[in-house]
Amino acid sequence: MSQDGRLSRWFDLKGWILVVIGAPYVWLVAFFFFPFLIVVAMSVATNTPTAPPFSFGGEHPWVNTGAFTRIVTDGLYVRAFLTSVVNAFVAAVLCLLIGYPMALGLTRVSKSWRTILLMLVILPFWTSFLLRVYAWMGLMGKNSWFNGLLTDAWNFLVPIDWAVKSIPMMQTNFAVVLVMVYTYLPFMILPLYASLERLDPTLDEAAMDLGSRPSQVFRDVTLPQSMPGIIAGGMLVFIPAAGELVIPSLVGSASQPMIGRIISDEFAQARDWPMASAVAVALLVLMVVPTMIYSHYQAKAEGSK
Amino acid sequence: MKRNRTFLFTVLCFGFAFFYIPILSMIVFSFNASRLATVWGGFSTKWYVSLLSNDKVIDALVLSLQIAVVSATIATILGTMAGIALARFTKFRGRVLFSGLVTAPLIMPEVITGISSLIFFILLADWIGWPGQRGFTTITLAHITFCMVFVTTIVQARLVQSDRAIEEAAMDLGSRPWQVMFDITLPVISPAILSGWLLAFTISLDDVVISSFVTGPGSTTLPLLIWSKVKLGVTPDINALATLMILTVGVCVIVAGVVMNRAEKRRLADERLAFRNND
């Protein structure tokens, strides 16, 4: 067999598989996995005033766990982790409370309306994320019509002594949660809709015929069956919200920073790469738990199909 | 049941009001004559004029589009390959790591991806002298990496659903494996590839966090430009920019909707015709 023939046979049998698997594999290892390993290694390096600002070694050869000690002992980091988790959790719960009836409502409207309304849920997602955050900056500011409306309502409802000129909304955790709910709500509605749409309406009717009240039907039939959607939506909101950087930077409080901002500040302003890396690693460890729960339920949902 | 319906309908109305009031407010205030972005001072289109005559905005838009087209295209090629690899080759060495690498960027917080990419590029420049300057190249490389996994997810889902019988038939008829891929597999999943490209394009066009880390002097993408202005507060020309972007997206979505609707109708008509001819 000629050299050329052998090459093409090799390509037919093995070579093309090697290319199809190899190209994306090599890319992800080089540009994702390797940089990630550098961050993990960096988290046990020592910060030095050199450029680049780190070295391995120091008093304990190679490994310096000082950054991790600081994360556990320094209140700043503990508070930032708590703020992130609480904000993300509250945002996920609020998304669920708003998103569930919306998703349920979407399954109850006529087919042609459903297409349009689903499109309207997705449409904000295609517009710039940054501009959706910005839209709320316009609404929450001191002089805005929205803040004015809320202020008037507040002043009307409360005793005269509590009257305020405007409601301080910007630079608070309230603002962070509100904007998170706004930007991540589609991530909650879509998986919920997907799991609610699959439900068999005759099950509802059967439960009704057997004497269940509508609230019982919801609790005993609809809710348990939509659990995979609830878990998926919850994780899709919680995970990116906990590591969020843009929202807390624009509308959040500087005195109660979230963890994403800590990482970015340690890196860019303090130029402490090892510290930034250690906080990043800690955040990832924190995220592993909900991710595991998510993939566990996901696998279960796949299995039951 | 009646009360239930009313409740769900009310929630839907409030939900959509929540979605669209901030956007509508932004659009209205883009026509505000006042310099104070949130206090109404009469109708004016001057912010559109100042926006469109601003070279910085135009340059940033062009740079963003270039990066988005290049990174979406490469991300689609690599992402499709990864999708085929995961859906069709169920056993190969290192598959567990590979599928992990495909999922991880989806859930990795953007801050961490940004920092790890930046540290990687700085150290790489230190070791081998490349990339000499951060900018177009580094942003594009980073975007390809986190866009490709979205393409993979879409393509893989489509492949898992699709019927393998045609591929096996072609194989039995003597096609070489790579011919099967180009002649059968890729055409079958072409809608998924197209939506993968569109998703990658939008994600790249919209990215702030990762770009903000890996960018260099002189390479300001549109989101980075908006980011730097918005940090200082609400400004009327950003309202105008937002309105133009929403308008563009809206028009694209409506056009895509109409085109898809027509294609669907034509397909149904063809099917009906085919049935009638068979009778």
Coordinates of C-alpha atoms in Angstrom, one line a residue:
Chain A
M1 CA 0.0 0.0 0.0
S2 CA 1.2 3.4 -0.9
Q3 CA 2.2 6.0 1.8
D4 CA -0.8 8.1 0.7
G5 CA -3.2 5.2 1.0
R6 CA -2.0 4.4 4.4
L7 CA -2.4 7.9 5.6
S8 CA -6.0 8.2 4.3
R9 CA -6.9 4.8 5.9
W10 CA -5.5 6.1 9.2
F11 CA -7.5 9.3 8.8
D12 CA -10.6 7.3 8.0
L13 CA -10.3 5.1 11.0
K14 CA -8.7 7.1 13.7
G15 CA -7.4 10.4 12.5
W16 CA -10.7 12.3 12.1
I17 CA -11.9 11.1 15.5
L18 CA -8.6 12.4 16.9
V19 CA -9.3 15.8 15.2
V20 CA -12.9 16.1 16.3
I21 CA -12.1 15.2 19.9
G22 CA -8.6 16.7 20.0
A23 CA -9.1 20.2 18.8
P24 CA -11.8 21.3 21.4
Y25 CA -10.0 19.2 24.1
V26 CA -6.7 20.9 23.6
W27 CA -8.3 24.3 23.4
L28 CA -10.2 23.9 26.7
V29 CA -7.2 22.5 28.4
A30 CA -4.9 25.3 27.2
F31 CA -7.3 28.2 27.7
F32 CA -9.6 27.1 30.5
F33 CA -8.1 24.2 32.6
F34 CA -4.5 25.4 32.6
P35 CA -5.4 29.0 33.6
F36 CA -7.6 27.6 36.3
L37 CA -4.8 25.4 37.6
I38 CA -2.6 28.5 37.7
V39 CA -5.2 30.2 39.9
V40 CA -5.3 27.2 42.3
A41 CA -1.5 27.2 42.5
M42 CA -1.5 31.0 42.9
S43 CA -3.8 30.7 45.9
V44 CA -0.9 29.2 48.0
A45 CA 1.8 31.6 46.6
T46 CA 3.2 34.5 48.5
N47 CA 2.4 38.1 47.6
T48 CA 5.5 40.1 46.7
P49 CA 6.1 43.7 45.5
T50 CA 7.6 42.4 42.3
A51 CA 6.1 42.1 38.8
P52 CA 4.3 39.7 38.5
P53 CA 3.5 40.2 42.2
F54 CA 3.9 36.7 43.6
S55 CA 6.5 34.1 44.4
F56 CA 6.5 30.5 45.6
G57 CA 8.4 29.8 48.8
G58 CA 9.0 32.2 51.7
E59 CA 9.2 30.7 55.1
H60 CA 7.2 27.6 54.3
P61 CA 8.7 26.2 51.1
W62 CA 6.3 26.3 48.1
V63 CA 3.1 26.5 50.0
N64 CA 1.8 29.5 51.8
T65 CA -1.7 29.0 53.2
G66 CA -1.8 32.5 54.7
A67 CA -4.4 33.7 52.3
F68 CA -6.8 30.9 53.3
T69 CA -6.2 31.7 57.0
R70 CA -7.1 35.3 56.4
I71 CA -10.3 34.3 54.6
V72 CA -11.5 32.3 57.7
T73 CA -10.3 34.8 60.3
D74 CA -10.7 38.2 58.7
G75 CA -14.3 39.4 59.2
L76 CA -14.2 41.2 55.9
Y77 CA -14.1 38.0 53.9
V78 CA -16.5 36.1 56.1
R79 CA -19.0 38.9 55.8
A80 CA -18.6 39.2 52.0
F81 CA -19.3 35.4 51.7
L82 CA -22.3 35.8 53.9
T83 CA -23.6 38.8 52.0
S84 CA -23.2 37.0 48.7
V85 CA -24.9 33.8 49.8
V86 CA -27.8 35.7 51.5
N87 CA -28.3 38.1 48.5
A88 CA -28.2 35.2 46.0
F89 CA -30.5 33.1 48.1
V90 CA -33.1 35.8 48.6
A91 CA -33.0 36.6 44.9
A92 CA -33.5 32.9 44.0
V93 CA -36.5 32.6 46.4
L94 CA -38.1 35.9 45.1
C95 CA -37.5 34.7 41.5
L96 CA -39.3 31.4 42.5
L97 CA -42.2 33.3 44.1
I98 CA -42.7 35.5 41.1
G99 CA -41.6 33.1 38.4
Y100 CA -43.8 30.1 39.5
P101 CA -47.2 31.7 39.0
M102 CA -45.9 33.4 35.8
A103 CA -44.8 30.0 34.4
L104 CA -48.0 28.4 35.5
G105 CA -50.0 31.3 33.9
L106 CA -48.0 30.8 30.7
T107 CA -49.2 27.2 30.5
R108 CA -52.8 28.3 30.9
V109 CA -53.0 30.8 28.0
S110 CA -53.9 30.0 24.4
K111 CA -51.2 28.5 22.2
S112 CA -50.7 31.6 20.0
W113 CA -50.5 33.9 23.1
R114 CA -48.1 31.5 24.7
T115 CA -45.6 31.9 21.8
I116 CA -45.7 35.7 22.0
L117 CA -45.5 35.8 25.8
L118 CA -42.6 33.4 25.9
M119 CA -40.8 35.6 23.3
L120 CA -41.5 38.5 25.6
V121 CA -39.8 36.6 28.5
I122 CA -36.8 35.9 26.4
L123 CA -36.5 39.3 24.7
P124 CA -34.9 41.1 27.7
F125 CA -32.4 38.3 27.8
W126 CA -31.2 39.2 24.3
T127 CA -30.7 42.9 25.2
S128 CA -27.6 43.9 27.0
F129 CA -27.3 42.7 30.6
L130 CA -25.4 45.9 31.5
L131 CA -28.2 48.0 30.1
R132 CA -30.9 46.1 32.1
V133 CA -28.9 46.9 35.3
Y134 CA -28.6 50.5 34.1
A135 CA -32.3 50.8 33.6
W136 CA -32.8 50.2 37.3
M137 CA -30.2 52.7 38.2
G138 CA -32.4 55.3 36.4
L139 CA -35.5 54.1 38.3
M140 CA -33.9 53.9 41.7
G141 CA -32.1 57.2 41.7
K142 CA -33.1 60.1 44.1
N143 CA -34.8 62.2 41.4
S144 CA -36.5 59.5 39.4
W145 CA -40.2 59.3 38.8
F146 CA -40.3 55.8 40.2
N147 CA -38.5 56.8 43.4
G148 CA -40.8 59.8 43.7
L149 CA -43.9 57.6 43.3
L150 CA -42.7 55.2 46.1
T151 CA -41.7 58.2 48.3
D152 CA -45.2 59.7 47.9
A153 CA -46.8 56.4 48.7
W154 CA -44.6 56.0 51.8
N155 CA -45.3 59.5 53.0
F156 CA -49.0 59.0 52.5
L157 CA -49.0 55.8 54.5
V158 CA -46.8 56.5 57.5
P159 CA -47.1 59.2 60.2
I160 CA -45.8 62.6 59.3
D161 CA -42.6 62.2 61.5
W162 CA -41.4 59.3 59.2
A163 CA -41.8 61.3 56.0
V164 CA -38.8 61.3 53.8
K165 CA -37.6 63.3 50.8
S166 CA -36.7 60.3 48.8
I167 CA -36.2 56.6 49.5
P168 CA -32.6 55.6 49.7
M169 CA -32.5 52.6 47.3
M170 CA -29.2 52.9 45.5
Q171 CA -26.1 51.4 47.1
T172 CA -28.1 48.9 49.2
N173 CA -28.4 45.2 49.3
F174 CA -32.1 45.8 48.5
A175 CA -31.1 47.3 45.2
V176 CA -28.7 44.3 44.5
V177 CA -31.4 41.8 45.2
L178 CA -34.0 43.7 43.2
V179 CA -31.8 44.0 40.1
M180 CA -30.7 40.3 40.5
V181 CA -34.4 39.3 40.5
Y182 CA -35.0 41.5 37.4
T183 CA -32.1 40.2 35.4
Y184 CA -32.3 36.5 36.4
L185 CA -36.1 36.0 36.4
P186 CA -36.1 34.5 32.8
F187 CA -33.6 31.8 34.1
M188 CA -36.3 30.8 36.6
I189 CA -39.3 31.1 34.4
L190 CA -38.0 29.0 31.4
P191 CA -37.1 25.8 33.2
L192 CA -40.2 26.1 35.4
Y193 CA -42.3 26.5 32.2
A194 CA -40.6 23.6 30.6
S195 CA -41.4 21.2 33.5
L196 CA -44.9 22.6 34.0
E197 CA -45.8 22.3 30.3
R198 CA -45.0 18.6 30.3
L199 CA -47.5 17.9 33.1
D200 CA -50.6 16.0 32.2
P201 CA -53.7 18.1 32.8
T202 CA -55.9 15.0 33.2
L203 CA -54.0 14.4 36.5
D204 CA -55.4 17.7 37.8
E205 CA -58.9 16.7 36.7
A206 CA -58.6 13.3 38.3
A207 CA -57.5 14.9 41.6
M208 CA -60.4 17.3 41.4
D209 CA -62.9 14.5 40.7
L210 CA -61.6 12.7 43.7
G211 CA -62.5 15.7 45.8
S212 CA -59.3 17.7 46.1
R213 CA -59.7 21.5 46.4
P214 CA -57.6 23.5 43.9
S215 CA -55.0 24.4 46.6
Q216 CA -54.7 20.7 47.4
V217 CA -54.3 19.8 43.7
F218 CA -51.5 22.3 43.5
R219 CA -49.8 21.1 46.7
D220 CA -50.2 17.3 46.0
V221 CA -50.1 17.1 42.2
T222 CA -48.5 20.1 40.5
L223 CA -45.8 21.2 42.9
P224 CA -44.1 17.8 43.4
Q225 CA -44.0 17.2 39.7
S226 CA -42.4 20.5 39.0
M227 CA -39.6 20.0 41.5
P228 CA -36.9 19.4 38.8
G229 CA -37.9 22.8 37.3
I230 CA -37.7 24.5 40.7
I231 CA -34.3 23.0 41.5
A232 CA -33.0 23.9 38.0
G233 CA -34.3 27.4 38.1
G234 CA -33.1 28.0 41.6
M235 CA -29.6 26.9 40.7
L236 CA -29.6 28.9 37.5
V237 CA -30.3 32.0 39.6
F238 CA -28.3 31.2 42.7
I239 CA -25.0 30.2 41.1
P240 CA -24.4 33.3 38.9
A241 CA -26.0 35.6 41.5
A242 CA -23.5 34.5 44.2
G243 CA -20.5 35.3 42.0
E244 CA -22.0 38.4 40.5
L245 CA -19.7 41.4 39.9
V246 CA -21.6 43.9 37.7
I247 CA -24.7 44.3 39.8
P248 CA -23.1 44.9 43.2
S249 CA -20.5 47.2 41.6
L250 CA -23.2 49.4 40.1
V251 CA -26.0 49.4 42.6
G252 CA -24.5 47.7 45.7
S253 CA -23.2 49.1 48.9
A254 CA -19.5 49.7 49.1
S255 CA -19.4 48.9 52.8
Q256 CA -21.0 45.5 52.3
P257 CA -19.2 44.2 49.3
M258 CA -20.1 40.8 47.7
I259 CA -17.4 38.2 47.0
G260 CA -17.1 39.0 43.3
R261 CA -16.1 42.5 44.0
I262 CA -13.7 41.4 46.7
I263 CA -11.9 39.2 44.2
S264 CA -11.8 41.9 41.6
D265 CA -10.6 44.5 44.1
E266 CA -7.9 42.3 45.6
F267 CA -6.6 41.6 42.2
A268 CA -6.7 45.0 40.5
Q269 CA -6.4 47.4 43.3
A270 CA -4.5 45.6 46.1
R271 CA -2.5 43.8 43.4
D272 CA -2.6 40.8 45.8
W273 CA -2.9 37.9 43.3
P274 CA -2.5 35.1 45.8
M275 CA -5.3 36.6 48.0
A276 CA -7.6 37.1 45.0
S277 CA -6.9 33.5 43.9
A278 CA -7.6 32.1 47.3
V279 CA -10.9 33.9 47.5
A280 CA -11.7 32.6 44.0
V281 CA -10.9 29.1 45.1
A282 CA -13.0 29.4 48.2
L283 CA -16.0 30.7 46.2
L284 CA -15.7 27.7 43.8
V285 CA -15.7 25.3 46.8
L286 CA -18.8 27.1 48.0
M287 CA -20.4 26.6 44.6
V288 CA -19.6 23.0 44.4
V289 CA -22.3 22.1 46.9
P290 CA -25.3 23.6 45.0
T291 CA -23.9 22.3 41.7
M292 CA -23.8 18.8 43.1
I293 CA -27.4 19.1 44.2
Y294 CA -28.3 20.4 40.8
S295 CA -26.6 17.7 38.8
H296 CA -28.0 15.1 41.2
Y297 CA -31.6 16.2 40.5
Q298 CA -30.8 16.7 36.8
A299 CA -29.5 13.1 36.6
K300 CA -32.7 11.9 38.4
A301 CA -34.9 13.9 36.0
E302 CA -33.0 12.4 33.0
G303 CA -33.4 8.9 34.5
S304 CA -37.1 9.2 35.0
K305 CA -37.8 10.3 31.5
Chain B
M1 CA -60.8 27.5 39.3
K2 CA -62.1 30.9 38.1
R3 CA -60.3 32.7 41.0
N4 CA -57.2 30.7 40.2
R5 CA -57.2 32.0 36.6
T6 CA -57.7 35.6 37.7
F7 CA -54.8 35.3 40.1
L8 CA -52.4 33.8 37.4
F9 CA -53.5 36.4 34.9
T10 CA -52.8 39.2 37.4
V11 CA -49.4 37.8 38.2
L12 CA -48.6 37.6 34.5
C13 CA -49.6 41.2 34.0
F14 CA -47.5 42.4 36.9
G15 CA -44.6 40.2 35.8
F16 CA -44.5 41.7 32.4
A17 CA -44.9 45.2 33.8
F18 CA -41.9 44.4 36.0
F19 CA -40.0 43.2 32.9
Y20 CA -40.8 46.1 30.6
I21 CA -41.4 49.3 32.7
P22 CA -37.6 49.8 33.4
I23 CA -37.0 49.4 29.6
L24 CA -39.8 51.7 28.6
S25 CA -38.7 54.3 31.1
M26 CA -35.2 54.2 29.6
I27 CA -36.6 54.6 26.1
V28 CA -38.8 57.6 27.2
F29 CA -35.9 59.3 28.9
S30 CA -33.7 58.9 25.9
F31 CA -35.8 61.7 24.3
N32 CA -35.4 63.9 27.4
A33 CA -34.0 67.4 26.7
S34 CA -32.8 67.8 30.2
R35 CA -29.2 67.1 31.1
L36 CA -30.4 65.4 34.3
A37 CA -31.1 62.0 33.0
T38 CA -34.0 61.2 35.3
V39 CA -35.9 64.5 35.3
W40 CA -38.2 65.3 32.4
G41 CA -37.3 68.5 30.6
G42 CA -39.1 68.4 27.3
F43 CA -38.7 66.3 24.1
S44 CA -35.4 66.2 22.2
T45 CA -33.4 63.9 20.0
K46 CA -30.1 65.7 20.8
W47 CA -28.7 62.7 22.7
Y48 CA -29.0 60.5 19.6
V49 CA -27.2 63.1 17.6
S50 CA -24.4 63.4 20.2
L51 CA -24.2 59.6 20.4
L52 CA -24.0 58.9 16.7
S53 CA -21.4 61.7 16.2
N54 CA -19.2 60.2 19.0
D55 CA -16.3 58.4 17.3
K56 CA -15.5 56.5 20.5
V57 CA -18.9 54.8 20.5
I58 CA -18.7 53.9 16.8
D59 CA -15.1 52.5 17.2
A60 CA -16.2 50.5 20.3
L61 CA -19.2 49.1 18.4
V62 CA -17.0 48.1 15.4
L63 CA -14.5 46.4 17.7
S64 CA -17.2 44.6 19.6
L65 CA -18.8 43.3 16.3
Q66 CA -15.4 42.2 15.0
I67 CA -14.6 40.3 18.2
A68 CA -18.1 38.8 18.3
V69 CA -18.0 37.6 14.7
V70 CA -14.5 36.0 14.9
S71 CA -15.1 34.5 18.3
A72 CA -18.6 33.2 17.5
T73 CA -17.3 31.5 14.3
I74 CA -14.3 29.8 15.9
A75 CA -16.4 28.9 19.0
T76 CA -19.0 27.4 16.8
I77 CA -16.5 25.2 15.0
L78 CA -14.8 24.0 18.2
G79 CA -18.1 23.7 20.1
T80 CA -19.7 21.7 17.4
M81 CA -16.7 19.3 17.3
A82 CA -17.0 18.9 21.1
G83 CA -20.7 18.3 20.8
I84 CA -20.2 15.6 18.2
A85 CA -17.4 14.1 20.3
L86 CA -19.6 13.9 23.4
A87 CA -22.8 12.7 21.7
R88 CA -21.2 10.2 19.3
F89 CA -18.1 8.9 20.9
T90 CA -19.2 7.4 24.1
K91 CA -15.9 5.9 25.0
F92 CA -12.5 7.5 24.8
R93 CA -9.7 8.1 27.2
G94 CA -10.2 11.3 29.2
R95 CA -13.9 11.6 28.4
V96 CA -14.7 12.4 32.0
L97 CA -12.3 15.3 32.1
F98 CA -13.5 16.4 28.7
S99 CA -17.2 16.5 29.7
G100 CA -16.2 18.3 32.9
L101 CA -14.2 20.9 31.0
V102 CA -17.3 21.5 28.8
T103 CA -19.6 22.0 31.8
A104 CA -17.3 24.0 34.1
P105 CA -17.2 27.3 32.1
L106 CA -21.0 27.3 32.2
I107 CA -21.1 27.5 36.0
M108 CA -17.7 29.2 36.7
P109 CA -18.3 32.7 38.0
E110 CA -17.2 35.2 35.3
V111 CA -14.9 36.9 37.8
I112 CA -12.9 33.8 38.2
T113 CA -12.7 33.0 34.5
G114 CA -11.6 36.6 33.9
I115 CA -8.9 36.6 36.5
S116 CA -7.6 33.2 35.5
S117 CA -7.5 34.2 31.9
L118 CA -5.7 37.4 32.7
I119 CA -3.1 35.7 35.0
F120 CA -2.6 33.2 32.2
F121 CA -2.0 35.8 29.5
I122 CA 0.4 37.8 31.8
L123 CA 2.4 34.8 32.7
L124 CA 2.4 33.6 29.1
A125 CA 3.8 36.9 27.9
D126 CA 6.4 36.6 30.6
W127 CA 7.4 33.1 29.6
I128 CA 7.3 33.2 25.8
G129 CA 6.7 36.8 24.9
W130 CA 3.3 36.3 23.5
P131 CA 0.7 37.9 23.6
G132 CA 2.8 41.0 23.6
Q133 CA -0.1 43.3 24.1
R134 CA -3.6 42.6 25.5
G135 CA -6.5 43.6 23.3
F136 CA -8.3 42.2 20.4
T137 CA -6.4 38.8 20.5
T138 CA -6.7 38.2 24.2
I139 CA -10.4 39.2 24.3
T140 CA -11.2 37.0 21.3
L141 CA -9.3 34.0 22.8
A142 CA -11.2 34.4 26.1
H143 CA -14.5 34.8 24.3
I144 CA -14.0 31.7 22.2
T145 CA -13.3 29.6 25.3
F146 CA -16.5 30.5 27.2
C147 CA -18.7 30.8 24.1
M148 CA -17.8 27.3 22.7
V149 CA -19.3 25.4 25.6
F150 CA -22.7 27.0 25.0
V151 CA -22.5 25.8 21.4
T152 CA -21.5 22.4 22.6
T153 CA -24.5 22.2 24.9
I154 CA -26.9 23.1 22.1
V155 CA -25.3 20.8 19.5
Q156 CA -25.0 17.9 21.9
A157 CA -28.7 18.1 23.0
R158 CA -29.7 18.1 19.3
L159 CA -27.5 15.1 18.4
V160 CA -28.8 13.1 21.4
Q161 CA -32.3 13.6 20.1
S162 CA -31.6 13.0 16.4
D163 CA -32.0 9.6 14.8
R164 CA -28.7 7.7 14.3
A165 CA -30.2 5.4 11.7
I166 CA -29.5 7.6 8.8
E167 CA -25.8 7.9 9.8
E168 CA -25.6 4.1 10.2
A169 CA -27.3 3.6 6.9
A170 CA -24.7 5.8 5.2
M171 CA -21.9 4.0 7.0
D172 CA -23.4 0.6 5.8
L173 CA -23.5 2.0 2.2
G174 CA -19.8 2.6 2.4
S175 CA -19.3 6.2 3.4
R176 CA -16.2 7.0 5.4
P177 CA -16.9 8.2 8.9
W178 CA -15.8 11.7 8.2
Q179 CA -17.9 11.8 5.0
V180 CA -20.9 10.7 7.2
M181 CA -20.2 13.7 9.4
F182 CA -20.0 16.2 6.6
D183 CA -22.8 14.8 4.4
I184 CA -25.3 13.6 7.1
T185 CA -24.6 14.7 10.7
L186 CA -23.7 18.4 10.0
P187 CA -26.7 19.1 7.7
V188 CA -29.1 17.4 10.1
I189 CA -27.9 19.6 13.0
S190 CA -27.4 22.8 11.0
P191 CA -30.3 24.6 12.8
A192 CA -28.6 23.8 16.1
I193 CA -25.3 25.0 14.8
L194 CA -26.9 28.3 13.6
S195 CA -28.6 28.9 16.9
G196 CA -25.3 28.1 18.6
W197 CA -23.5 30.7 16.5
L198 CA -26.2 33.3 17.3
L199 CA -26.0 32.5 21.0
A200 CA -22.2 32.7 21.0
F201 CA -22.4 36.0 19.0
T202 CA -24.8 37.6 21.5
I203 CA -22.8 36.4 24.6
S204 CA -19.6 37.7 23.1
L205 CA -21.2 41.0 22.2
D206 CA -22.7 41.4 25.7
D207 CA -19.7 40.4 27.8
V208 CA -18.4 42.9 30.3
V209 CA -16.7 41.1 33.1
I210 CA -14.3 38.8 31.2
S211 CA -13.4 41.5 28.7
S212 CA -12.7 44.0 31.5
F213 CA -10.0 41.7 32.8
V214 CA -8.3 40.6 29.5
T215 CA -8.5 43.9 27.7
G216 CA -5.5 46.2 27.1
P217 CA -5.0 49.9 26.4
G218 CA -6.9 51.1 23.4
S219 CA -9.2 48.1 23.1
T220 CA -12.5 49.3 24.4
T221 CA -15.5 47.2 23.4
L222 CA -19.0 48.7 23.5
P223 CA -19.9 47.0 26.8
L224 CA -16.6 48.2 28.4
L225 CA -17.4 51.8 27.2
I226 CA -20.9 51.6 28.6
W227 CA -19.5 50.1 31.8
S228 CA -17.0 53.0 32.3
K229 CA -19.7 55.6 31.7
V230 CA -22.4 53.9 33.8
K231 CA -20.1 53.6 36.8
L232 CA -20.1 57.3 37.0
G233 CA -23.9 57.5 37.1
V234 CA -26.9 57.8 34.8
T235 CA -26.3 59.7 31.6
P236 CA -28.8 60.6 28.9
D237 CA -26.7 59.4 25.9
I238 CA -26.6 55.9 27.4
N239 CA -30.4 55.9 27.4
A240 CA -30.3 56.7 23.7
L241 CA -27.7 53.9 23.1
A242 CA -29.9 51.5 25.0
T243 CA -32.9 52.5 23.0
L244 CA -31.1 51.8 19.7
M245 CA -29.8 48.4 20.9
I246 CA -33.3 47.4 22.0
L247 CA -34.7 48.5 18.7
T248 CA -32.1 46.5 16.8
V249 CA -32.7 43.4 18.9
G250 CA -36.5 43.8 18.7
V251 CA -36.4 44.2 14.9
C252 CA -34.1 41.1 14.5
V253 CA -36.3 39.0 16.8
I254 CA -39.5 40.0 14.9
V255 CA -37.9 39.4 11.5
A256 CA -36.6 36.0 12.7
G257 CA -40.0 35.2 14.0
V258 CA -41.8 36.0 10.8
V259 CA -39.2 34.1 8.7
M260 CA -39.5 31.0 10.9
N261 CA -43.2 31.3 10.9
R262 CA -43.3 31.4 7.0
A263 CA -40.8 28.5 6.7
E264 CA -43.0 26.5 9.1
K265 CA -46.2 27.3 7.0
R266 CA -44.4 26.4 3.8
R267 CA -43.2 23.1 5.3
L268 CA -46.8 22.3 6.3
A269 CA -48.1 23.2 2.9
D270 CA -45.5 21.0 1.2
E271 CA -46.4 18.2 3.5
R272 CA -50.1 18.5 2.6
L273 CA -49.2 18.7 -1.0
A274 CA -47.0 15.5 -0.7
F275 CA -49.9 13.7 1.0
R276 CA -52.4 14.8 -1.7
N277 CA -50.0 13.6 -4.5
N278 CA -49.7 10.2 -2.8
D279 CA -53.4 9.6 -2.7

